Amino acid sequence: AFPWKVPDDIGAGVKIRVEDSTTPTTVFDESDATFNIKGKLALTAPNASPDKIYLVNNSKKIKWTADGSIAAKHGNVTIALDTGSGYANIPSAQLNGGAVTNGSINPALGEVTWAVPDPVSENAKIKVWAGTETDLITGVASESPTFKIQKLTLTQPGAMEVGTTPFPTITWTPVGAVTAPDNDIEVKGVFLVGEVPGRVELGVRLV
């Protein structure tokens, strides 16, 4: 016995043959059954704990590694999002600023930028697969841990006159139970999002 590094010979009906180097035609043996060699996809981002929070309209990276001639043998990568009711392909317009035009991506690319959409979810997941190999066990596919999609809506004030006193209370409404952000996110309060003569507009965010 010896370790065998599976080669990039993607295909079905594969067998292994062992033979004597001096009499290969008479002393040999081969696999009793055929097997398949497939490429491998491994999703590396999102890769966070279930407490990870992604905010609506933020840009996040979806990343993966690809082993083998996946594009040639299996096909391009498809990316899907599950927000609690099953997987649906992520629209091309949400990937790489709309640069992905056919909904599928060359596996060798390794990453895309994703515009986080509504609706919010407490148990979102991302899945990638090649061609028709969608099964996580027998296919060429990979799935992220669950994460949260949430958003904040500023409720007061929307706009105010410059010099307004006393300064009004600033309030916002979380959508998706924004409770205990993880180490990558902290509440930053308010920020200036627009300004016209005599008026300012405020927003609120998590970063």
Tab-separated table of C-alpha atoms in Angstrom, residues 3-206:
chain	number	residue	atom	x	y	z
A	3	PRO	CA	-0.508	7.031	-0.537
A	4	TRP	CA	-2.105	8.030	-3.850
A	5	LYS	CA	-2.656	11.634	-4.856
A	6	VAL	CA	-5.809	11.664	-6.953
A	7	PRO	CA	-4.896	13.176	-10.340
A	8	ASP	CA	-6.831	15.787	-12.307
A	9	ASP	CA	-8.402	13.092	-14.486
A	10	ILE	CA	-12.042	14.007	-13.906
A	11	GLY	CA	-14.356	11.394	-15.357
A	12	ALA	CA	-16.605	8.393	-14.755
A	13	GLY	CA	-15.926	4.670	-14.977
A	14	VAL	CA	-12.405	4.929	-13.576
A	15	LYS	CA	-10.474	1.838	-12.454
A	16	ILE	CA	-7.069	1.225	-10.868
A	17	ARG	CA	-4.719	-1.457	-12.088
A	18	VAL	CA	-1.742	-2.885	-10.189
A	19	GLU	CA	0.776	-4.956	-12.101
A	20	ASP	CA	4.185	-6.540	-11.771
A	21	SER	CA	6.824	-4.402	-13.473
A	22	THR	CA	8.533	-7.389	-15.093
A	23	THR	CA	5.473	-9.424	-16.133
A	24	PRO	CA	2.641	-6.865	-16.421
A	25	THR	CA	0.526	-8.925	-18.787
A	26	THR	CA	0.312	-11.971	-16.533
A	27	VAL	CA	0.721	-10.661	-12.971
A	28	PHE	CA	-1.773	-7.893	-12.313
A	29	ASP	CA	-5.033	-6.991	-10.654
A	30	GLU	CA	-7.523	-4.173	-11.099
A	31	SER	CA	-10.455	-2.611	-9.301
A	32	ASP	CA	-13.497	-4.841	-8.942
A	33	ALA	CA	-15.766	-1.835	-9.537
A	34	THR	CA	-15.431	1.492	-11.319
A	35	PHE	CA	-15.523	4.854	-9.556
A	36	ASN	CA	-15.719	8.522	-10.485
A	37	ILE	CA	-13.162	11.292	-10.122
A	38	LYS	CA	-14.644	14.748	-9.601
A	39	GLY	CA	-13.319	18.219	-8.977
A	40	LYS	CA	-13.680	19.905	-5.613
A	41	LEU	CA	-15.150	23.247	-4.553
A	42	ALA	CA	-14.681	24.619	-1.034
A	43	LEU	CA	-16.547	27.764	-0.009
A	44	THR	CA	-14.245	29.889	2.174
A	45	ALA	CA	-16.392	33.019	2.656
A	46	PRO	CA	-18.869	33.500	4.231
A	47	ASN	CA	-17.255	31.273	6.854
A	48	ALA	CA	-18.421	32.925	10.063
A	49	SER	CA	-20.199	31.807	13.194
A	50	PRO	CA	-24.024	31.871	13.313
A	51	ASP	CA	-23.769	35.286	15.019
A	52	LYS	CA	-22.183	36.873	11.944
A	53	ILE	CA	-24.243	39.827	10.694
A	54	TYR	CA	-24.375	41.038	7.091
A	55	LEU	CA	-26.205	44.302	6.489
A	56	VAL	CA	-28.574	44.919	3.601
A	57	ASN	CA	-26.937	46.898	0.757
A	58	ASN	CA	-23.414	46.244	2.039
A	59	SER	CA	-20.876	44.611	-0.272
A	60	LYS	CA	-19.377	41.308	0.852
A	61	LYS	CA	-17.023	38.790	-0.741
A	62	ILE	CA	-18.115	35.271	-1.652
A	63	LYS	CA	-14.941	33.182	-1.999
A	64	TRP	CA	-14.110	29.589	-2.887
A	65	THR	CA	-11.219	27.353	-3.847
A	66	ALA	CA	-11.410	25.039	-6.865
A	67	ASP	CA	-9.378	21.851	-7.388
A	68	GLY	CA	-9.306	20.159	-10.759
A	69	SER	CA	-10.417	21.101	-14.273
A	70	ILE	CA	-13.865	22.021	-13.030
A	71	ALA	CA	-14.887	24.433	-15.789
A	72	ALA	CA	-13.907	22.003	-18.548
A	73	LYS	CA	-15.343	18.867	-16.957
A	74	HIS	CA	-18.269	20.055	-14.815
A	75	GLY	CA	-19.115	23.583	-15.953
A	76	ASN	CA	-19.192	27.040	-14.433
A	77	VAL	CA	-19.999	27.878	-10.818
A	78	THR	CA	-23.508	28.850	-9.743
A	79	ILE	CA	-24.086	30.750	-6.490
A	80	ALA	CA	-27.335	30.587	-4.536
A	81	LEU	CA	-28.737	32.113	-1.340
A	82	ASP	CA	-31.090	30.487	1.161
A	83	THR	CA	-32.831	32.906	3.538
A	84	GLY	CA	-34.996	30.216	5.106
A	85	SER	CA	-37.220	28.955	2.287
A	86	GLY	CA	-34.754	27.078	0.086
A	87	TYR	CA	-31.972	28.030	-2.282
A	88	ALA	CA	-32.510	30.509	-5.111
A	89	ASN	CA	-29.809	31.607	-7.536
A	90	ILE	CA	-28.351	35.013	-6.713
A	91	PRO	CA	-29.285	37.431	-9.537
A	92	SER	CA	-26.423	38.478	-11.763
A	93	ALA	CA	-27.042	42.137	-10.906
A	94	GLN	CA	-26.031	41.446	-7.280
A	95	LEU	CA	-22.645	39.974	-8.247
A	96	ASN	CA	-19.554	42.046	-9.046
A	97	GLY	CA	-21.673	45.147	-9.452
A	98	GLY	CA	-23.671	43.501	-12.237
A	99	ALA	CA	-20.557	42.431	-14.164
A	100	VAL	CA	-21.700	38.803	-14.070
A	101	THR	CA	-24.123	38.672	-16.974
A	102	ASN	CA	-25.083	35.011	-17.362
A	103	GLY	CA	-25.560	33.980	-13.740
A	104	SER	CA	-22.581	31.625	-13.730
A	105	ILE	CA	-18.915	32.207	-13.041
A	106	ASN	CA	-15.669	30.572	-14.103
A	107	PRO	CA	-14.502	28.484	-11.101
A	108	ALA	CA	-10.958	29.820	-11.497
A	109	LEU	CA	-12.160	33.327	-10.582
A	110	GLY	CA	-12.269	32.296	-6.924
A	111	GLU	CA	-14.413	35.151	-5.637
A	112	VAL	CA	-17.158	37.627	-6.441
A	113	THR	CA	-18.417	40.765	-4.723
A	114	TRP	CA	-22.000	40.372	-3.511
A	115	ALA	CA	-24.495	43.165	-2.798
A	116	VAL	CA	-26.389	41.885	0.276
A	117	PRO	CA	-30.141	41.991	-0.508
A	118	ASP	CA	-33.421	42.184	1.351
A	119	PRO	CA	-35.204	40.311	2.871
A	120	VAL	CA	-33.587	39.965	6.271
A	121	SER	CA	-32.922	36.505	7.656
A	122	GLU	CA	-31.718	34.919	10.879
A	123	ASN	CA	-30.551	31.733	9.112
A	124	ALA	CA	-29.081	32.685	5.741
A	125	LYS	CA	-26.690	30.398	3.850
A	126	ILE	CA	-24.685	30.571	0.622
A	127	LYS	CA	-24.083	27.576	-1.638
A	128	VAL	CA	-21.840	27.183	-4.684
A	129	TRP	CA	-21.754	24.301	-7.155
A	130	ALA	CA	-20.344	23.445	-10.572
A	131	GLY	CA	-22.548	22.578	-13.544
A	132	THR	CA	-25.282	20.197	-12.393
A	133	GLU	CA	-23.245	18.803	-9.472
A	134	THR	CA	-25.454	20.336	-6.766
A	135	ASP	CA	-25.312	17.591	-4.131
A	136	LEU	CA	-23.121	18.450	-1.134
A	137	ILE	CA	-22.044	14.812	-0.661
A	138	THR	CA	-21.789	13.309	-4.133
A	139	GLY	CA	-21.545	16.491	-6.214
A	140	VAL	CA	-19.095	19.349	-6.674
A	141	ALA	CA	-20.650	21.762	-4.191
A	142	SER	CA	-20.009	23.575	-0.933
A	143	GLU	CA	-22.150	25.440	1.597
A	144	SER	CA	-21.478	28.196	4.137
A	145	PRO	CA	-22.392	28.189	7.810
A	146	THR	CA	-25.532	30.151	8.623
A	147	PHE	CA	-25.310	33.917	9.068
A	148	LYS	CA	-27.717	36.819	9.611
A	149	ILE	CA	-28.937	39.438	7.163
A	150	GLN	CA	-30.211	42.535	8.940
A	151	LYS	CA	-30.806	46.230	8.399
A	152	LEU	CA	-31.385	49.428	10.347
A	153	THR	CA	-33.927	52.104	9.475
A	154	LEU	CA	-33.533	55.634	10.844
A	155	THR	CA	-36.866	56.760	12.286
A	156	GLN	CA	-36.042	60.188	13.706
A	157	PRO	CA	-35.081	62.728	12.481
A	158	GLY	CA	-35.169	62.411	8.714
A	159	ALA	CA	-34.126	66.028	8.141
A	160	MET	CA	-33.842	69.160	10.267
A	161	GLU	CA	-33.024	72.807	9.974
A	162	VAL	CA	-29.436	73.837	10.620
A	163	GLY	CA	-29.118	75.253	14.138
A	164	THR	CA	-32.154	73.371	15.464
A	165	THR	CA	-32.198	73.334	19.279
A	166	PRO	CA	-32.527	71.408	21.368
A	167	PHE	CA	-30.959	68.684	19.284
A	168	PRO	CA	-33.676	66.087	18.605
A	169	THR	CA	-33.476	62.500	19.811
A	170	ILE	CA	-32.081	60.225	17.130
A	171	THR	CA	-33.798	56.842	16.940
A	172	TRP	CA	-33.605	53.872	14.610
A	173	THR	CA	-35.453	50.634	14.126
A	174	PRO	CA	-33.585	47.356	13.693
A	175	VAL	CA	-35.044	44.856	11.247
A	176	GLY	CA	-34.012	41.292	11.904
A	177	ALA	CA	-33.446	41.506	15.665
A	178	VAL	CA	-30.127	43.367	15.700
A	179	THR	CA	-29.008	42.422	19.195
A	180	ALA	CA	-25.428	41.404	19.898
A	181	PRO	CA	-23.145	42.147	16.945
A	182	ASP	CA	-20.060	39.971	16.601
A	183	ASN	CA	-16.463	41.137	16.874
A	184	ASP	CA	-16.422	42.457	13.315
A	185	ILE	CA	-19.371	44.798	13.807
A	186	GLU	CA	-20.053	47.610	16.214
A	187	VAL	CA	-22.774	50.194	16.445
A	188	LYS	CA	-21.420	53.497	15.146
A	189	GLY	CA	-24.542	55.610	15.711
A	190	VAL	CA	-25.248	58.359	13.215
A	191	PHE	CA	-23.466	59.759	10.216
A	192	LEU	CA	-24.093	62.512	7.685
A	193	VAL	CA	-25.568	61.138	4.467
A	194	GLY	CA	-26.725	64.301	2.711
A	195	GLU	CA	-26.661	68.037	2.948
A	196	VAL	CA	-28.593	70.786	1.169
A	197	PRO	CA	-28.732	74.494	2.045
A	198	GLY	CA	-30.392	74.852	5.437
A	199	ARG	CA	-30.882	71.142	6.060
A	200	VAL	CA	-28.916	68.025	6.962
A	201	GLU	CA	-29.919	64.399	6.636
A	202	LEU	CA	-28.696	61.684	8.981
A	203	GLY	CA	-28.397	57.918	8.725
A	204	VAL	CA	-27.496	55.106	11.096
A	205	ARG	CA	-25.397	52.042	10.471
A	206	LEU	CA	-23.509	49.076	11.841
